[in-house]
mmCIF file of N, CA and C in Angstrom:
data_model
loop_
_atom_site.group_PDB
_atom_site.id
_atom_site.type_symbol
_atom_site.label_atom_id
_atom_site.label_comp_id
_atom_site.label_asym_id
_atom_site.label_seq_id
_atom_site.Cartn_x
_atom_site.Cartn_y
_atom_site.Cartn_z
ATOM 1 N N UNK A 1 112.744 -21.415 -19.007
ATOM 2 C CA UNK A 1 112.297 -21.561 -20.374
ATOM 3 C C UNK A 1 112.225 -23.034 -20.767
ATOM 4 N N UNK A 2 113.300 -23.763 -20.545
ATOM 5 C CA UNK A 2 113.344 -25.177 -20.911
ATOM 6 C C UNK A 2 113.645 -26.000 -19.668
ATOM 7 N N UNK A 3 112.817 -27.016 -19.466
ATOM 8 C CA UNK A 3 113.030 -27.941 -18.358
ATOM 9 C C UNK A 3 113.317 -29.316 -18.960
ATOM 10 N N UNK A 4 114.371 -29.943 -18.485
ATOM 11 C CA UNK A 4 114.729 -31.274 -18.962
ATOM 12 C C UNK A 4 114.176 -32.323 -18.016
ATOM 13 N N UNK A 5 113.821 -33.467 -18.577
ATOM 14 C CA UNK A 5 113.332 -34.592 -17.790
ATOM 15 C C UNK A 5 114.403 -35.676 -17.835
ATOM 16 N N UNK A 6 115.122 -35.821 -16.747
ATOM 17 C CA UNK A 6 116.221 -36.776 -16.729
ATOM 18 C C UNK A 6 115.734 -38.219 -16.622
ATOM 19 N N UNK A 7 114.440 -38.410 -16.396
ATOM 20 C CA UNK A 7 113.864 -39.762 -16.403
ATOM 21 C C UNK A 7 113.466 -40.182 -17.813
ATOM 22 N N UNK A 8 113.382 -39.214 -18.712
ATOM 23 C CA UNK A 8 113.037 -39.478 -20.105
ATOM 24 C C UNK A 8 114.160 -40.290 -20.737
ATOM 25 N N UNK A 9 113.789 -41.305 -21.504
ATOM 26 C CA UNK A 9 114.801 -42.175 -22.114
ATOM 27 C C UNK A 9 115.431 -41.568 -23.363
ATOM 28 N N UNK A 10 114.815 -40.495 -23.889
ATOM 29 C CA UNK A 10 115.372 -39.859 -25.077
ATOM 30 C C UNK A 10 116.630 -39.079 -24.728
ATOM 31 N N UNK A 11 117.536 -38.937 -25.695
ATOM 32 C CA UNK A 11 118.721 -38.109 -25.446
ATOM 33 C C UNK A 11 118.324 -36.673 -25.106
ATOM 34 N N UNK A 12 119.156 -36.003 -24.350
ATOM 35 C CA UNK A 12 118.878 -34.643 -23.910
ATOM 36 C C UNK A 12 118.715 -33.701 -25.100
ATOM 37 N N UNK A 13 119.545 -33.865 -26.132
ATOM 38 C CA UNK A 13 119.439 -32.950 -27.269
ATOM 39 C C UNK A 13 118.072 -33.062 -27.936
ATOM 40 N N UNK A 14 117.486 -34.281 -27.974
ATOM 41 C CA UNK A 14 116.162 -34.458 -28.566
ATOM 42 C C UNK A 14 115.094 -33.751 -27.736
ATOM 43 N N UNK A 15 115.243 -33.784 -26.417
ATOM 44 C CA UNK A 15 114.309 -33.075 -25.553
ATOM 45 C C UNK A 15 114.382 -31.574 -25.814
ATOM 46 N N UNK A 16 115.601 -31.066 -25.975
ATOM 47 C CA UNK A 16 115.790 -29.633 -26.238
ATOM 48 C C UNK A 16 115.159 -29.262 -27.575
ATOM 49 N N UNK A 17 115.375 -30.090 -28.586
ATOM 50 C CA UNK A 17 114.775 -29.849 -29.901
ATOM 51 C C UNK A 17 113.262 -29.782 -29.772
ATOM 52 N N UNK A 18 112.672 -30.757 -29.093
ATOM 53 C CA UNK A 18 111.220 -30.791 -28.946
ATOM 54 C C UNK A 18 110.692 -29.561 -28.198
ATOM 55 N N UNK A 19 111.387 -29.158 -27.144
ATOM 56 C CA UNK A 19 110.938 -27.988 -26.371
ATOM 57 C C UNK A 19 110.969 -26.727 -27.232
ATOM 58 N N UNK A 20 112.043 -26.531 -27.994
ATOM 59 C CA UNK A 20 112.120 -25.353 -28.853
ATOM 60 C C UNK A 20 111.074 -25.403 -29.964
ATOM 61 N N UNK A 21 110.849 -26.590 -30.539
ATOM 62 C CA UNK A 21 109.817 -26.719 -31.559
ATOM 63 C C UNK A 21 108.465 -26.286 -31.010
ATOM 64 N N UNK A 22 108.152 -26.744 -29.817
ATOM 65 C CA UNK A 22 106.877 -26.391 -29.188
ATOM 66 C C UNK A 22 106.783 -24.899 -28.944
ATOM 67 N N UNK A 23 107.855 -24.306 -28.419
ATOM 68 C CA UNK A 23 107.853 -22.866 -28.162
ATOM 69 C C UNK A 23 107.676 -22.059 -29.447
ATOM 70 N N UNK A 24 108.285 -22.525 -30.512
ATOM 71 C CA UNK A 24 108.191 -21.831 -31.795
ATOM 72 C C UNK A 24 106.784 -21.984 -32.376
ATOM 73 N N UNK A 25 106.259 -23.222 -32.380
ATOM 74 C CA UNK A 25 104.948 -23.465 -32.982
ATOM 75 C C UNK A 25 103.819 -22.795 -32.203
ATOM 76 N N UNK A 26 103.982 -22.664 -30.896
ATOM 77 C CA UNK A 26 102.955 -21.994 -30.089
ATOM 78 C C UNK A 26 103.075 -20.476 -30.154
ATOM 79 N N UNK A 27 104.133 -19.981 -30.773
ATOM 80 C CA UNK A 27 104.304 -18.542 -30.894
ATOM 81 C C UNK A 27 104.952 -17.890 -29.691
ATOM 82 N N UNK A 28 105.420 -18.691 -28.737
ATOM 83 C CA UNK A 28 106.114 -18.132 -27.571
ATOM 84 C C UNK A 28 107.409 -17.470 -28.025
ATOM 85 N N UNK A 29 108.100 -18.130 -28.937
ATOM 86 C CA UNK A 29 109.289 -17.540 -29.558
ATOM 87 C C UNK A 29 108.857 -16.996 -30.920
ATOM 88 N N UNK A 30 108.897 -15.707 -31.064
ATOM 89 C CA UNK A 30 108.417 -15.061 -32.282
ATOM 90 C C UNK A 30 109.444 -15.163 -33.404
ATOM 91 N N UNK A 31 108.976 -15.049 -34.657
ATOM 92 C CA UNK A 31 109.903 -15.082 -35.792
ATOM 93 C C UNK A 31 111.012 -14.048 -35.631
ATOM 94 N N UNK A 32 112.207 -14.459 -35.969
ATOM 95 C CA UNK A 32 113.421 -13.647 -35.912
ATOM 96 C C UNK A 32 113.895 -13.339 -34.494
ATOM 97 N N UNK A 33 113.274 -13.965 -33.489
ATOM 98 C CA UNK A 33 113.763 -13.813 -32.110
ATOM 99 C C UNK A 33 115.071 -14.572 -31.979
ATOM 100 N N UNK A 34 116.004 -13.992 -31.251
ATOM 101 C CA UNK A 34 117.300 -14.633 -31.086
ATOM 102 C C UNK A 34 117.217 -15.692 -29.995
ATOM 103 N N UNK A 35 117.815 -16.843 -30.270
ATOM 104 C CA UNK A 35 117.882 -17.921 -29.287
ATOM 105 C C UNK A 35 119.003 -17.629 -28.292
ATOM 106 N N UNK A 36 118.926 -18.228 -27.106
ATOM 107 C CA UNK A 36 120.045 -18.074 -26.172
ATOM 108 C C UNK A 36 121.325 -18.622 -26.799
ATOM 109 N N UNK A 37 122.444 -18.045 -26.427
ATOM 110 C CA UNK A 37 123.707 -18.555 -26.959
ATOM 111 C C UNK A 37 123.923 -19.985 -26.463
ATOM 112 N N UNK A 38 124.710 -20.717 -27.210
ATOM 113 C CA UNK A 38 125.015 -22.101 -26.840
ATOM 114 C C UNK A 38 125.595 -22.141 -25.431
ATOM 115 N N UNK A 39 126.537 -21.280 -25.172
ATOM 116 C CA UNK A 39 127.209 -21.272 -23.871
ATOM 117 C C UNK A 39 126.238 -20.941 -22.737
ATOM 118 N N UNK A 40 125.423 -19.890 -22.914
ATOM 119 C CA UNK A 40 124.526 -19.480 -21.826
ATOM 120 C C UNK A 40 123.465 -20.538 -21.542
ATOM 121 N N UNK A 41 122.938 -21.166 -22.590
ATOM 122 C CA UNK A 41 121.937 -22.210 -22.372
ATOM 123 C C UNK A 41 122.561 -23.439 -21.732
ATOM 124 N N UNK A 42 123.781 -23.759 -22.128
ATOM 125 C CA UNK A 42 124.479 -24.899 -21.523
ATOM 126 C C UNK A 42 124.697 -24.658 -20.034
ATOM 127 N N UNK A 43 125.069 -23.445 -19.670
ATOM 128 C CA UNK A 43 125.261 -23.113 -18.256
ATOM 129 C C UNK A 43 123.932 -23.169 -17.516
ATOM 130 N N UNK A 44 122.886 -22.593 -18.123
ATOM 131 C CA UNK A 44 121.567 -22.569 -17.498
ATOM 132 C C UNK A 44 121.041 -23.976 -17.239
ATOM 133 N N UNK A 45 121.263 -24.894 -18.183
ATOM 134 C CA UNK A 45 120.769 -26.266 -18.053
ATOM 135 C C UNK A 45 121.787 -27.212 -17.415
ATOM 136 N N UNK A 46 122.971 -26.707 -17.162
ATOM 137 C CA UNK A 46 124.067 -27.507 -16.584
ATOM 138 C C UNK A 46 124.374 -28.744 -17.430
ATOM 139 N N UNK A 47 124.516 -28.506 -18.741
ATOM 140 C CA UNK A 47 124.874 -29.598 -19.643
ATOM 141 C C UNK A 47 125.998 -29.145 -20.565
ATOM 142 N N UNK A 48 126.553 -30.088 -21.294
ATOM 143 C CA UNK A 48 127.664 -29.840 -22.190
ATOM 144 C C UNK A 48 127.220 -28.942 -23.356
ATOM 145 N N UNK A 49 128.005 -27.913 -23.686
ATOM 146 C CA UNK A 49 127.664 -27.044 -24.823
ATOM 147 C C UNK A 49 127.506 -27.806 -26.143
ATOM 148 N N UNK A 50 128.217 -28.918 -26.292
ATOM 149 C CA UNK A 50 128.086 -29.712 -27.520
ATOM 150 C C UNK A 50 126.667 -30.253 -27.681
ATOM 151 N N UNK A 51 126.002 -30.529 -26.567
ATOM 152 C CA UNK A 51 124.621 -31.011 -26.607
ATOM 153 C C UNK A 51 123.705 -29.923 -27.154
ATOM 154 N N UNK A 52 123.911 -28.689 -26.707
ATOM 155 C CA UNK A 52 123.121 -27.556 -27.199
ATOM 156 C C UNK A 52 123.411 -27.336 -28.677
ATOM 157 N N UNK A 53 124.686 -27.396 -29.042
ATOM 158 C CA UNK A 53 125.075 -27.203 -30.439
ATOM 159 C C UNK A 53 124.410 -28.251 -31.322
ATOM 160 N N UNK A 54 124.357 -29.480 -30.849
ATOM 161 C CA UNK A 54 123.720 -30.550 -31.624
ATOM 162 C C UNK A 54 122.221 -30.279 -31.776
ATOM 163 N N UNK A 55 121.571 -29.829 -30.704
ATOM 164 C CA UNK A 55 120.139 -29.511 -30.753
ATOM 165 C C UNK A 55 119.888 -28.369 -31.732
ATOM 166 N N UNK A 56 120.691 -27.320 -31.655
ATOM 167 C CA UNK A 56 120.533 -26.187 -32.569
ATOM 168 C C UNK A 56 120.760 -26.629 -34.018
ATOM 169 N N UNK A 57 121.727 -27.494 -34.230
ATOM 170 C CA UNK A 57 121.976 -28.010 -35.577
ATOM 171 C C UNK A 57 120.771 -28.763 -36.115
ATOM 172 N N UNK A 58 120.153 -29.562 -35.268
ATOM 173 C CA UNK A 58 118.963 -30.315 -35.678
ATOM 174 C C UNK A 58 117.794 -29.376 -35.953
ATOM 175 N N UNK A 59 117.615 -28.367 -35.116
ATOM 176 C CA UNK A 59 116.549 -27.385 -35.342
ATOM 177 C C UNK A 59 116.745 -26.652 -36.663
ATOM 178 N N UNK A 60 117.996 -26.342 -36.971
ATOM 179 C CA UNK A 60 118.278 -25.667 -38.235
ATOM 180 C C UNK A 60 118.018 -26.606 -39.410
ATOM 181 N N UNK A 61 118.445 -27.844 -39.280
ATOM 182 C CA UNK A 61 118.227 -28.827 -40.340
ATOM 183 C C UNK A 61 116.740 -29.009 -40.624
ATOM 184 N N UNK A 62 115.914 -28.952 -39.560
ATOM 185 C CA UNK A 62 114.474 -29.127 -39.712
ATOM 186 C C UNK A 62 113.759 -27.838 -40.133
ATOM 187 N N UNK A 63 114.486 -26.732 -40.193
ATOM 188 C CA UNK A 63 113.899 -25.484 -40.669
ATOM 189 C C UNK A 63 113.243 -24.631 -39.596
ATOM 190 N N UNK A 64 113.493 -24.931 -38.328
ATOM 191 C CA UNK A 64 112.895 -24.150 -37.246
ATOM 192 C C UNK A 64 113.707 -22.897 -36.914
ATOM 193 N N UNK A 65 114.993 -22.943 -37.180
ATOM 194 C CA UNK A 65 115.842 -21.786 -36.888
ATOM 195 C C UNK A 65 116.797 -21.554 -38.056
ATOM 196 N N UNK A 66 117.407 -20.388 -38.061
ATOM 197 C CA UNK A 66 118.491 -20.108 -39.004
ATOM 198 C C UNK A 66 119.615 -19.459 -38.223
ATOM 199 N N UNK A 67 120.822 -19.576 -38.744
ATOM 200 C CA UNK A 67 122.000 -19.056 -38.065
ATOM 201 C C UNK A 67 122.581 -17.893 -38.846
ATOM 202 N N UNK A 68 122.963 -16.861 -38.108
ATOM 203 C CA UNK A 68 123.680 -15.732 -38.688
ATOM 204 C C UNK A 68 125.092 -15.804 -38.118
ATOM 205 N N UNK A 69 126.059 -15.955 -39.003
ATOM 206 C CA UNK A 69 127.437 -16.133 -38.561
ATOM 207 C C UNK A 69 127.864 -14.981 -37.639
ATOM 208 N N UNK A 70 128.374 -15.362 -36.477
ATOM 209 C CA UNK A 70 128.865 -14.386 -35.520
ATOM 210 C C UNK A 70 127.785 -13.781 -34.632
ATOM 211 N N UNK A 71 126.512 -14.079 -34.915
ATOM 212 C CA UNK A 71 125.417 -13.492 -34.126
ATOM 213 C C UNK A 71 124.582 -14.544 -33.419
ATOM 214 N N UNK A 72 124.560 -15.794 -33.932
ATOM 215 C CA UNK A 72 123.811 -16.856 -33.273
ATOM 216 C C UNK A 72 122.618 -17.336 -34.057
ATOM 217 N N UNK A 73 121.721 -18.023 -33.328
ATOM 218 C CA UNK A 73 120.540 -18.621 -33.947
ATOM 219 C C UNK A 73 119.307 -17.762 -33.756
ATOM 220 N N UNK A 74 118.429 -17.794 -34.774
ATOM 221 C CA UNK A 74 117.201 -17.014 -34.763
ATOM 222 C C UNK A 74 116.040 -17.891 -35.207
ATOM 223 N N UNK A 75 114.855 -17.565 -34.715
ATOM 224 C CA UNK A 75 113.656 -18.337 -35.023
ATOM 225 C C UNK A 75 113.215 -18.085 -36.458
ATOM 226 N N UNK A 76 112.979 -19.167 -37.158
ATOM 227 C CA UNK A 76 112.386 -19.100 -38.499
ATOM 228 C C UNK A 76 111.002 -19.712 -38.343
ATOM 229 N N UNK A 77 110.006 -18.983 -38.716
ATOM 230 C CA UNK A 77 108.647 -19.483 -38.554
ATOM 231 C C UNK A 77 107.896 -19.371 -39.866
ATOM 232 N N UNK A 78 107.248 -20.459 -40.216
ATOM 233 C CA UNK A 78 106.333 -20.422 -41.351
ATOM 234 C C UNK A 78 105.288 -21.521 -41.171
ATOM 235 N N UNK A 79 104.234 -21.427 -41.924
ATOM 236 C CA UNK A 79 103.111 -22.362 -41.782
ATOM 237 C C UNK A 79 103.514 -23.800 -42.105
ATOM 238 N N UNK A 80 104.521 -23.988 -42.931
ATOM 239 C CA UNK A 80 104.958 -25.344 -43.275
ATOM 240 C C UNK A 80 105.397 -26.118 -42.045
ATOM 241 N N UNK A 81 105.965 -25.419 -41.074
ATOM 242 C CA UNK A 81 106.428 -26.094 -39.854
ATOM 243 C C UNK A 81 105.265 -26.712 -39.100
ATOM 244 N N UNK A 82 104.122 -26.042 -39.077
ATOM 245 C CA UNK A 82 102.949 -26.594 -38.405
ATOM 246 C C UNK A 82 102.488 -27.856 -39.124
ATOM 247 N N UNK A 83 102.506 -27.846 -40.439
ATOM 248 C CA UNK A 83 102.109 -29.031 -41.204
ATOM 249 C C UNK A 83 103.066 -30.194 -40.957
ATOM 250 N N UNK A 84 104.343 -29.892 -40.872
ATOM 251 C CA UNK A 84 105.333 -30.937 -40.573
ATOM 252 C C UNK A 84 105.040 -31.558 -39.215
ATOM 253 N N UNK A 85 104.753 -30.720 -38.237
ATOM 254 C CA UNK A 85 104.452 -31.197 -36.876
ATOM 255 C C UNK A 85 103.164 -32.029 -36.875
ATOM 256 N N UNK A 86 102.142 -31.593 -37.629
ATOM 257 C CA UNK A 86 100.890 -32.353 -37.704
ATOM 258 C C UNK A 86 101.131 -33.734 -38.307
ATOM 259 N N UNK A 87 101.953 -33.795 -39.362
ATOM 260 C CA UNK A 87 102.264 -35.092 -39.969
ATOM 261 C C UNK A 87 102.964 -36.006 -38.975
ATOM 262 N N UNK A 88 103.883 -35.437 -38.198
ATOM 263 C CA UNK A 88 104.592 -36.222 -37.195
ATOM 264 C C UNK A 88 103.625 -36.753 -36.133
ATOM 265 N N UNK A 89 102.683 -35.903 -35.715
ATOM 266 C CA UNK A 89 101.693 -36.329 -34.721
ATOM 267 C C UNK A 89 100.786 -37.424 -35.277
ATOM 268 N N UNK A 90 100.400 -37.295 -36.544
ATOM 269 C CA UNK A 90 99.578 -38.346 -37.165
ATOM 270 C C UNK A 90 100.327 -39.667 -37.207
ATOM 271 N N UNK A 91 101.603 -39.604 -37.514
ATOM 272 C CA UNK A 91 102.422 -40.823 -37.550
ATOM 273 C C UNK A 91 102.490 -41.445 -36.160
ATOM 274 N N UNK A 92 102.686 -40.627 -35.135
ATOM 275 C CA UNK A 92 102.724 -41.135 -33.771
ATOM 276 C C UNK A 92 101.391 -41.752 -33.379
ATOM 277 N N UNK A 93 100.300 -41.122 -33.810
ATOM 278 C CA UNK A 93 98.973 -41.650 -33.512
ATOM 279 C C UNK A 93 98.781 -43.020 -34.160
ATOM 280 N N UNK A 94 99.221 -43.177 -35.398
ATOM 281 C CA UNK A 94 99.128 -44.476 -36.067
ATOM 282 C C UNK A 94 99.943 -45.535 -35.329
ATOM 283 N N UNK A 95 101.108 -45.145 -34.828
ATOM 284 C CA UNK A 95 101.922 -46.082 -34.058
ATOM 285 C C UNK A 95 101.205 -46.506 -32.777
ATOM 286 N N UNK A 96 100.553 -45.551 -32.118
ATOM 287 C CA UNK A 96 99.802 -45.850 -30.903
ATOM 288 C C UNK A 96 98.631 -46.776 -31.221
ATOM 289 N N UNK A 97 97.914 -46.481 -32.300
ATOM 290 C CA UNK A 97 96.786 -47.322 -32.685
ATOM 291 C C UNK A 97 97.233 -48.746 -33.028
ATOM 292 N N UNK A 98 98.354 -48.866 -33.704
ATOM 293 C CA UNK A 98 98.890 -50.186 -34.036
ATOM 294 C C UNK A 98 99.249 -50.949 -32.771
ATOM 295 N N UNK A 99 99.925 -50.278 -31.841
ATOM 296 C CA UNK A 99 100.298 -50.924 -30.589
ATOM 297 C C UNK A 99 99.060 -51.308 -29.779
ATOM 298 N N UNK A 100 98.057 -50.446 -29.775
ATOM 299 C CA UNK A 100 96.810 -50.747 -29.052
ATOM 300 C C UNK A 100 96.131 -51.970 -29.651
ATOM 301 N N UNK A 101 96.136 -52.056 -30.967
ATOM 302 C CA UNK A 101 95.530 -53.203 -31.642
ATOM 303 C C UNK A 101 96.266 -54.493 -31.263
ATOM 304 N N UNK A 102 97.593 -54.423 -31.202
ATOM 305 C CA UNK A 102 98.389 -55.587 -30.822
ATOM 306 C C UNK A 102 98.095 -56.038 -29.393
ATOM 307 N N UNK A 103 97.703 -55.081 -28.547
ATOM 308 C CA UNK A 103 97.397 -55.383 -27.145
ATOM 309 C C UNK A 103 95.899 -55.594 -26.911
ATOM 310 N N UNK A 104 95.150 -55.699 -28.010
ATOM 311 C CA UNK A 104 93.700 -55.901 -27.948
ATOM 312 C C UNK A 104 92.978 -54.795 -27.185
ATOM 313 N N UNK A 105 93.452 -53.573 -27.341
ATOM 314 C CA UNK A 105 92.773 -52.408 -26.773
ATOM 315 C C UNK A 105 91.903 -51.838 -27.882
ATOM 316 N N UNK A 106 90.611 -51.726 -27.604
ATOM 317 C CA UNK A 106 89.680 -51.254 -28.638
ATOM 318 C C UNK A 106 89.805 -49.750 -28.844
ATOM 319 N N UNK A 107 89.347 -49.332 -30.001
ATOM 320 C CA UNK A 107 89.323 -47.908 -30.304
ATOM 321 C C UNK A 107 88.415 -47.200 -29.300
ATOM 322 N N UNK A 108 87.332 -47.863 -28.911
ATOM 323 C CA UNK A 108 86.414 -47.271 -27.936
ATOM 324 C C UNK A 108 87.124 -47.001 -26.609
ATOM 325 N N UNK A 109 87.970 -47.933 -26.169
ATOM 326 C CA UNK A 109 88.724 -47.721 -24.932
ATOM 327 C C UNK A 109 89.653 -46.517 -25.057
ATOM 328 N N UNK A 110 90.284 -46.385 -26.209
ATOM 329 C CA UNK A 110 91.162 -45.242 -26.440
ATOM 330 C C UNK A 110 90.371 -43.934 -26.439
ATOM 331 N N UNK A 111 89.215 -43.950 -27.089
ATOM 332 C CA UNK A 111 88.378 -42.749 -27.115
ATOM 333 C C UNK A 111 87.887 -42.382 -25.718
ATOM 334 N N UNK A 112 87.569 -43.392 -24.911
ATOM 335 C CA UNK A 112 87.170 -43.129 -23.529
ATOM 336 C C UNK A 112 88.304 -42.438 -22.777
ATOM 337 N N UNK A 113 89.523 -42.868 -23.021
ATOM 338 C CA UNK A 113 90.681 -42.237 -22.393
ATOM 339 C C UNK A 113 90.833 -40.788 -22.827
ATOM 340 N N UNK A 114 90.582 -40.523 -24.113
ATOM 341 C CA UNK A 114 90.652 -39.156 -24.628
ATOM 342 C C UNK A 114 89.583 -38.295 -23.962
ATOM 343 N N UNK A 115 88.379 -38.845 -23.840
ATOM 344 C CA UNK A 115 87.289 -38.087 -23.198
ATOM 345 C C UNK A 115 87.623 -37.772 -21.731
ATOM 346 N N UNK A 116 88.211 -38.730 -21.044
ATOM 347 C CA UNK A 116 88.606 -38.500 -19.658
ATOM 348 C C UNK A 116 89.650 -37.380 -19.575
ATOM 349 N N UNK A 117 90.558 -37.367 -20.516
ATOM 350 C CA UNK A 117 91.580 -36.318 -20.557
ATOM 351 C C UNK A 117 90.935 -34.958 -20.777
ATOM 352 N N UNK A 118 89.973 -34.898 -21.705
ATOM 353 C CA UNK A 118 89.289 -33.630 -21.981
ATOM 354 C C UNK A 118 88.529 -33.118 -20.764
ATOM 355 N N UNK A 119 87.923 -34.020 -19.996
ATOM 356 C CA UNK A 119 87.123 -33.628 -18.837
ATOM 357 C C UNK A 119 87.997 -33.236 -17.656
ATOM 358 N N UNK A 120 89.241 -33.606 -17.673
ATOM 359 C CA UNK A 120 90.175 -33.321 -16.595
ATOM 360 C C UNK A 120 90.369 -31.818 -16.401
ATOM 361 N N UNK A 121 90.296 -31.061 -17.488
ATOM 362 C CA UNK A 121 90.492 -29.608 -17.415
ATOM 363 C C UNK A 121 89.371 -29.011 -16.715
#
């Protein structure tokens, strides 16, 4: 279900948050579906349960999941989450465009890269 990239410079809990967000937004995890327990996911990923707990806490804070005391975490899905994700992607795109401008990379070069990516499929 979740694969971690140990070469990624981001903390592991952030990777877990991102993976669950993607699964939820793509509809792989349906609304009200129960998440794996902290312990079972920690064993499956061979990481500290506190890392999973931190990821679940962040997902709950962001509104992607809700917790039922004694039962665990469940998927909360609504259209607002997609809008939040779109805003985040737009912000990342602006950061990329700013960095490209600083490196004298033209918008045309970036668009050519996008076209190459589209043709790759």
